[in-house]
Amino acid sequence: QKEVEQDPGPLSVPEGAIVSLNCTYSNSAFQYFMWYRQYSRKGPELLMYTYSSGNKEDGRFTAQVDKSSKYISLFIRDSQPSDSATYLCAMSAGLRETSGSRLTFGEGTQLTVNP
Amino acid sequence: DAGVTQSPTHLIKTRGQQVTLRCSPKSGHDTVSWYQQALGQGPQFIFQYYEEEERQRGNFPDRFSGHQFPNYSSELNVNALLLGDSALYLCASSLGIRGMETQYFGPGTRLLVL
């Protein structure tokens, strides 16, 4: 079983739709949670960073973390064609754990926003 | 302010050869991590360098080795290349290794092994 599970999609939505992306994880030591966006043939770009449970909003993006359910989400409001990319969830346990600051990624969800 | 840079952008090698990939971290960062991303997959952690030492290592064989220089730049070396080593190799930099630091990624080096 993978430590981080992410539905690979692909996910296709019309422009203006609300997009929901999700990851589940099994390692209860994870406490730092990130969402990266990766355009084709490019490196991942950090979108959102959250610590522990709760919500964080940044413009059209909202990240949610539910540590009790080991579940994280990214919501994109008013989606735009420029949001078309692969979205990767990532998490780390921190220095108290042997895995330290290494990031463990989901396999990514490919999103297409159609004009 | 330059972000993370990697060289070369693309590389083609044959099985059994050796390859060296290079990374310069974002200005002010002192920690470099390397990841391998196979097509259609999420990045997999290879190892992390801090203070010129390998601090953590993922589940990769000894054919994968690295180095960090005093200016914080880093190299990834892969010996005895296999077809399965074909992937995008990503370098990420951060400040410190406490685990809460944001990691910024470079554009990657795309390696094709024939």
mmCIF file of C-alpha atoms in Angstrom:
data_model
loop_
_atom_site.group_PDB
_atom_site.id
_atom_site.type_symbol
_atom_site.label_atom_id
_atom_site.label_comp_id
_atom_site.label_asym_id
_atom_site.label_seq_id
_atom_site.Cartn_x
_atom_site.Cartn_y
_atom_site.Cartn_z
ATOM 1 C CA GLN A 1 0.000 0.000 0.000
ATOM 2 C CA LYS A 2 1.278 3.441 -0.924
ATOM 3 C CA GLU A 3 1.759 5.955 1.889
ATOM 4 C CA VAL A 4 -0.117 8.600 -0.121
ATOM 5 C CA GLU A 5 -3.010 7.813 -2.445
ATOM 6 C CA GLN A 6 -4.260 10.270 -5.050
ATOM 7 C CA ASP A 7 -6.825 9.707 -7.783
ATOM 8 C CA PRO A 8 -4.835 10.132 -11.017
ATOM 9 C CA GLY A 9 -7.863 11.270 -13.004
ATOM 10 C CA PRO A 10 -7.836 12.581 -15.635
ATOM 11 C CA LEU A 11 -10.336 15.199 -14.553
ATOM 12 C CA SER A 12 -12.008 17.440 -17.154
ATOM 13 C CA VAL A 13 -14.228 20.381 -16.136
ATOM 14 C CA PRO A 14 -15.762 23.443 -17.847
ATOM 15 C CA GLU A 15 -14.340 26.882 -17.207
ATOM 16 C CA GLY A 16 -15.763 28.404 -14.022
ATOM 17 C CA ALA A 17 -16.363 25.072 -12.294
ATOM 18 C CA ILE A 18 -15.319 24.290 -8.739
ATOM 19 C CA VAL A 19 -12.641 21.620 -8.701
ATOM 20 C CA SER A 20 -12.020 19.279 -5.785
ATOM 21 C CA LEU A 21 -8.768 17.330 -5.568
ATOM 22 C CA ASN A 22 -8.085 14.850 -2.791
ATOM 23 C CA CYS A 23 -5.413 12.694 -1.203
ATOM 24 C CA THR A 24 -5.474 10.142 1.570
ATOM 25 C CA TYR A 25 -2.474 8.985 3.541
ATOM 26 C CA SER A 26 -1.578 6.240 5.965
ATOM 27 C CA ASN A 27 1.388 7.647 7.918
ATOM 28 C CA SER A 28 0.073 9.408 11.015
ATOM 29 C CA ALA A 29 3.463 11.127 11.461
ATOM 30 C CA PHE A 30 2.819 13.455 8.513
ATOM 31 C CA GLN A 31 2.197 16.979 9.753
ATOM 32 C CA TYR A 32 3.211 19.282 6.872
ATOM 33 C CA PHE A 33 0.984 19.204 3.795
ATOM 34 C CA MET A 34 1.533 20.782 0.417
ATOM 35 C CA TRP A 35 -0.063 21.046 -2.989
ATOM 36 C CA TYR A 36 2.129 21.501 -6.032
ATOM 37 C CA ARG A 37 1.082 22.322 -9.595
ATOM 38 C CA GLN A 38 3.091 20.876 -12.439
ATOM 39 C CA TYR A 39 2.704 21.975 -16.018
ATOM 40 C CA SER A 40 3.716 19.572 -18.747
ATOM 41 C CA ARG A 41 7.470 18.981 -18.868
ATOM 42 C CA LYS A 42 8.122 21.484 -16.049
ATOM 43 C CA GLY A 43 9.109 21.217 -12.392
ATOM 44 C CA PRO A 44 6.470 21.291 -9.616
ATOM 45 C CA GLU A 45 5.425 24.742 -8.386
ATOM 46 C CA LEU A 46 4.249 25.175 -4.790
ATOM 47 C CA LEU A 47 0.602 26.272 -4.531
ATOM 48 C CA MET A 48 -0.381 25.768 -0.909
ATOM 49 C CA TYR A 49 1.356 24.819 2.332
ATOM 50 C CA THR A 50 -0.497 23.906 5.502
ATOM 51 C CA TYR A 51 0.533 22.645 8.904
ATOM 52 C CA SER A 52 -1.667 20.196 10.817
ATOM 53 C CA SER A 53 -5.463 20.200 10.522
ATOM 54 C CA GLY A 54 -7.525 23.117 9.285
ATOM 55 C CA ASN A 55 -8.223 25.277 6.243
ATOM 56 C CA LYS A 56 -6.092 27.758 4.357
ATOM 57 C CA GLU A 57 -7.289 30.049 1.607
ATOM 58 C CA ASP A 58 -5.258 31.876 -1.036
ATOM 59 C CA GLY A 59 -7.231 33.569 -3.753
ATOM 60 C CA ARG A 60 -9.187 30.953 -5.689
ATOM 61 C CA PHE A 61 -7.451 28.096 -3.879
ATOM 62 C CA THR A 62 -8.453 26.519 -0.545
ATOM 63 C CA ALA A 63 -6.516 23.720 1.119
ATOM 64 C CA GLN A 64 -8.102 21.544 3.803
ATOM 65 C CA VAL A 65 -6.408 19.061 6.110
ATOM 66 C CA ASP A 66 -8.256 16.542 8.276
ATOM 67 C CA LYS A 67 -5.636 14.640 10.236
ATOM 68 C CA SER A 68 -8.215 12.530 12.065
ATOM 69 C CA SER A 69 -9.339 11.082 8.732
ATOM 70 C CA LYS A 70 -5.874 11.286 7.119
ATOM 71 C CA TYR A 71 -7.419 13.230 4.250
ATOM 72 C CA ILE A 72 -6.390 16.431 2.491
ATOM 73 C CA SER A 73 -8.162 18.419 -0.208
ATOM 74 C CA LEU A 74 -7.524 21.268 -2.596
ATOM 75 C CA PHE A 75 -10.446 23.296 -3.929
ATOM 76 C CA ILE A 76 -10.147 25.556 -6.957
ATOM 77 C CA ARG A 77 -12.950 28.095 -7.412
ATOM 78 C CA ASP A 78 -13.816 29.703 -10.758
ATOM 79 C CA SER A 79 -11.423 27.381 -12.574
ATOM 80 C CA GLN A 80 -9.607 28.794 -15.606
ATOM 81 C CA PRO A 81 -8.034 27.119 -18.654
ATOM 82 C CA SER A 82 -4.674 28.236 -17.253
ATOM 83 C CA ASP A 83 -5.309 25.927 -14.269
ATOM 84 C CA SER A 84 -4.928 22.934 -16.608
ATOM 85 C CA ALA A 85 -2.001 21.005 -15.146
ATOM 86 C CA THR A 86 -1.139 18.041 -12.940
ATOM 87 C CA TYR A 87 -1.759 18.648 -9.245
ATOM 88 C CA LEU A 88 0.449 16.805 -6.768
ATOM 89 C CA CYS A 89 -0.178 16.458 -3.065
ATOM 90 C CA ALA A 90 2.909 16.106 -0.894
ATOM 91 C CA MET A 91 3.573 15.709 2.791
ATOM 92 C CA SER A 92 6.383 15.368 5.287
ATOM 93 C CA ALA A 93 6.774 14.278 8.882
ATOM 94 C CA GLY A 94 9.385 16.725 10.100
ATOM 95 C CA LEU A 95 12.693 16.206 11.805
ATOM 96 C CA ARG A 96 11.271 14.277 14.767
ATOM 97 C CA GLU A 97 10.687 11.318 12.487
ATOM 98 C CA THR A 98 13.314 9.272 10.689
ATOM 99 C CA SER A 99 11.813 10.323 7.375
ATOM 100 C CA GLY A 100 12.565 13.905 8.316
ATOM 101 C CA SER A 101 11.915 16.581 5.751
ATOM 102 C CA ARG A 102 11.644 14.318 2.719
ATOM 103 C CA LEU A 103 8.474 14.873 0.727
ATOM 104 C CA THR A 104 6.194 11.951 -0.038
ATOM 105 C CA PHE A 105 4.038 12.631 -3.080
ATOM 106 C CA GLY A 106 0.805 11.320 -4.463
ATOM 107 C CA GLU A 107 0.918 10.266 -8.097
ATOM 108 C CA GLY A 108 -0.792 13.444 -9.255
ATOM 109 C CA THR A 109 -4.198 14.324 -10.721
ATOM 110 C CA GLN A 110 -4.264 15.575 -14.302
ATOM 111 C CA LEU A 111 -6.769 18.447 -14.617
ATOM 112 C CA THR A 112 -8.097 19.974 -17.827
ATOM 113 C CA VAL A 113 -10.274 23.100 -17.699
ATOM 114 C CA ASN A 114 -12.159 23.549 -20.955
ATOM 115 C CA PRO A 115 -13.016 27.069 -22.233
ATOM 116 C CA ASP B 1 16.500 36.376 -7.558
ATOM 117 C CA ALA B 2 17.366 33.180 -9.390
ATOM 118 C CA GLY B 3 15.337 30.146 -8.553
ATOM 119 C CA VAL B 4 16.581 26.571 -8.612
ATOM 120 C CA THR B 5 18.502 25.821 -11.781
ATOM 121 C CA GLN B 6 19.424 22.425 -13.206
ATOM 122 C CA SER B 7 21.641 21.261 -16.022
ATOM 123 C CA PRO B 8 21.468 19.791 -18.530
ATOM 124 C CA THR B 9 17.795 20.045 -19.500
ATOM 125 C CA HIS B 10 17.838 16.842 -21.526
ATOM 126 C CA LEU B 11 20.204 13.907 -21.742
ATOM 127 C CA ILE B 12 20.323 10.691 -23.728
ATOM 128 C CA LYS B 13 22.511 7.820 -22.535
ATOM 129 C CA THR B 14 22.850 4.113 -23.233
ATOM 130 C CA ARG B 15 22.588 1.265 -20.771
ATOM 131 C CA GLY B 16 25.664 0.809 -18.612
ATOM 132 C CA GLN B 17 26.850 4.395 -18.961
ATOM 133 C CA GLN B 18 27.239 6.877 -16.143
ATOM 134 C CA VAL B 19 25.576 10.289 -15.851
ATOM 135 C CA THR B 20 26.059 13.413 -13.731
ATOM 136 C CA LEU B 21 23.280 15.930 -13.184
ATOM 137 C CA ARG B 22 23.804 19.345 -11.618
ATOM 138 C CA CYS B 23 21.717 21.640 -9.441
ATOM 139 C CA SER B 24 22.145 25.160 -8.102
ATOM 140 C CA PRO B 25 19.805 25.984 -5.221
ATOM 141 C CA LYS B 26 17.671 29.084 -4.837
ATOM 142 C CA SER B 27 19.618 32.022 -3.432
ATOM 143 C CA GLY B 28 19.892 31.758 0.360
ATOM 144 C CA HIS B 29 19.061 28.049 0.503
ATOM 145 C CA ASP B 30 21.490 25.530 1.967
ATOM 146 C CA THR B 31 19.719 22.193 1.502
ATOM 147 C CA VAL B 32 19.292 20.225 -1.708
ATOM 148 C CA SER B 33 17.014 17.237 -2.242
ATOM 149 C CA TRP B 34 16.831 15.067 -5.343
ATOM 150 C CA TYR B 35 13.716 13.330 -6.661
ATOM 151 C CA GLN B 36 13.038 10.963 -9.544
ATOM 152 C CA GLN B 37 9.760 11.327 -11.404
ATOM 153 C CA ALA B 38 8.780 8.562 -13.806
ATOM 154 C CA LEU B 39 6.229 9.360 -16.480
ATOM 155 C CA GLY B 40 2.735 9.642 -15.016
ATOM 156 C CA GLN B 41 3.979 9.247 -11.442
ATOM 157 C CA GLY B 42 4.669 11.527 -8.517
ATOM 158 C CA PRO B 43 8.273 12.371 -7.611
ATOM 159 C CA GLN B 44 10.148 9.801 -5.509
ATOM 160 C CA PHE B 45 12.717 10.976 -2.959
ATOM 161 C CA ILE B 46 16.299 9.923 -3.736
ATOM 162 C CA PHE B 47 18.405 11.731 -1.105
ATOM 163 C CA GLN B 48 19.006 15.030 0.641
ATOM 164 C CA TYR B 49 22.218 16.981 1.203
ATOM 165 C CA TYR B 50 22.890 19.466 3.952
ATOM 166 C CA GLU B 51 26.268 20.793 5.111
ATOM 167 C CA GLU B 52 27.916 18.740 2.359
ATOM 168 C CA GLU B 53 26.652 15.469 3.838
ATOM 169 C CA GLU B 54 23.944 13.055 2.777
ATOM 170 C CA ARG B 55 21.340 13.430 5.531
ATOM 171 C CA GLN B 56 18.555 11.201 4.308
ATOM 172 C CA ARG B 57 18.207 8.586 1.612
ATOM 173 C CA GLY B 58 15.188 7.066 -0.061
ATOM 174 C CA ASN B 59 14.836 3.555 -1.388
ATOM 175 C CA PHE B 60 17.355 3.836 -4.223
ATOM 176 C CA PRO B 61 20.367 1.579 -4.887
ATOM 177 C CA ASP B 62 23.971 2.586 -4.365
ATOM 178 C CA ARG B 63 24.254 3.284 -8.090
ATOM 179 C CA PHE B 64 22.735 6.624 -7.153
ATOM 180 C CA SER B 65 25.197 8.892 -5.388
ATOM 181 C CA GLY B 66 25.562 12.579 -4.830
ATOM 182 C CA HIS B 67 27.648 15.409 -3.624
ATOM 183 C CA GLN B 68 27.152 18.875 -2.236
ATOM 184 C CA PHE B 69 29.731 21.602 -2.687
ATOM 185 C CA PRO B 70 30.645 24.436 -0.288
ATOM 186 C CA ASN B 71 28.531 26.852 -2.364
ATOM 187 C CA TYR B 72 25.520 24.530 -1.691
ATOM 188 C CA SER B 73 25.244 23.374 -5.301
ATOM 189 C CA SER B 74 24.854 19.640 -5.785
ATOM 190 C CA GLU B 75 25.430 16.794 -8.199
ATOM 191 C CA LEU B 76 23.560 13.566 -8.706
ATOM 192 C CA ASN B 77 25.512 10.682 -10.195
ATOM 193 C CA VAL B 78 23.992 7.501 -11.552
ATOM 194 C CA ASN B 79 26.261 4.597 -12.510
ATOM 195 C CA ALA B 80 25.525 1.546 -14.651
ATOM 196 C CA LEU B 81 22.396 3.084 -16.124
ATOM 197 C CA LEU B 82 19.347 0.889 -16.627
ATOM 198 C CA LEU B 83 16.414 1.446 -18.950
ATOM 199 C CA GLY B 84 14.277 1.994 -15.846
ATOM 200 C CA ASP B 85 16.372 5.014 -14.875
ATOM 201 C CA SER B 86 14.682 6.993 -17.647
ATOM 202 C CA ALA B 87 12.800 9.745 -15.824
ATOM 203 C CA LEU B 88 12.644 13.418 -14.963
ATOM 204 C CA TYR B 89 15.180 14.159 -12.230
ATOM 205 C CA LEU B 90 14.147 17.030 -10.017
ATOM 206 C CA CYS B 91 16.224 19.049 -7.622
ATOM 207 C CA ALA B 92 14.563 20.924 -4.762
ATOM 208 C CA SER B 93 16.160 23.425 -2.439
ATOM 209 C CA SER B 94 15.181 24.643 1.014
ATOM 210 C CA LEU B 95 16.620 26.403 4.036
ATOM 211 C CA GLY B 96 17.438 23.916 6.792
ATOM 212 C CA ILE B 97 16.256 20.383 7.436
ATOM 213 C CA ARG B 98 13.798 20.693 10.302
ATOM 214 C CA GLY B 99 11.000 19.438 8.098
ATOM 215 C CA MET B 100 8.779 22.482 7.984
ATOM 216 C CA GLU B 101 10.704 24.225 5.234
ATOM 217 C CA THR B 102 9.205 24.874 1.833
ATOM 218 C CA GLN B 103 10.980 23.021 -0.938
ATOM 219 C CA TYR B 104 11.296 24.813 -4.263
ATOM 220 C CA PHE B 105 11.807 22.716 -7.356
ATOM 221 C CA GLY B 106 13.887 23.280 -10.431
ATOM 222 C CA PRO B 107 12.703 22.533 -13.980
ATOM 223 C CA GLY B 108 14.300 19.095 -13.938
ATOM 224 C CA THR B 109 16.634 17.105 -16.169
ATOM 225 C CA ARG B 110 14.937 14.664 -18.482
ATOM 226 C CA LEU B 111 17.075 11.524 -18.821
ATOM 227 C CA LEU B 112 16.440 8.938 -21.487
ATOM 228 C CA VAL B 113 18.326 5.648 -21.295
ATOM 229 C CA LEU B 114 18.403 3.597 -24.502
#
